[in-house]
C-alpha cells in the first residue's frame, strides 16, 4: 500500500528532488523491497531470480549504488533510521516537500542508535518522517521479550 497508494515515487521521478524516500532500516528484509521495486517497474522478474547470486546487484542487503529505487544502503541495524532522520531534516531545511518512510524491526529498536535517531526526529519536529515498526516479536536470538 505504501509504495502504490501513499508514496510519490515512480520510474519517471526517480531522480526528482521532490519525490518521497524509503529506507529499509532492517536491510535483511531486502526481498520485500526488491519484489516491491519489481512491481513498481524498477526491476524485472529476471532480476529477482539473481537474488544473492555471485555478481548479482540484488544482494542480502540493499545497495543504493547498484539498485534503482533504493534510497539508502543498509545492513547494520539502527543505521537506516538514522539516515532517514538525516534525509527528513535536509528536506525540512530545504523545504522540498517530500516525505521519508523508514521500516524498522522491533528487535532493531533495542539499538541505542535507534533511540538517538528518534530523539533527534522529535527535537527537530520532523513531521515529514514516518517510522514503521515490524512488530513480529522476534530478533536473531529469539523472542524479543527474552533477549536484551
PDB file of C-alpha atoms in Angstrom, residues 1 14 32 60 112 122 131 147:
ATOM      1  CA  UNK A   1       0.000   0.000   0.000  1.00  0.00           C
ATOM      2  CA  UNK A  14      13.461   8.521  -9.524  1.00  0.00           C
ATOM      3  CA  UNK A  32      10.401  -7.423   0.391  1.00  0.00           C
ATOM      4  CA  UNK A  60      21.070  -9.764   1.011  1.00  0.00           C
ATOM      5  CA  UNK A 112      20.852   2.769  21.074  1.00  0.00           C
ATOM      6  CA  UNK A 122      11.379  14.706  17.910  1.00  0.00           C
ATOM      7  CA  UNK A 131       8.833   5.299  11.016  1.00  0.00           C
ATOM      8  CA  UNK A 147      16.541 -11.263  24.600  1.00  0.00           C
TER       9      UNK A 147
END
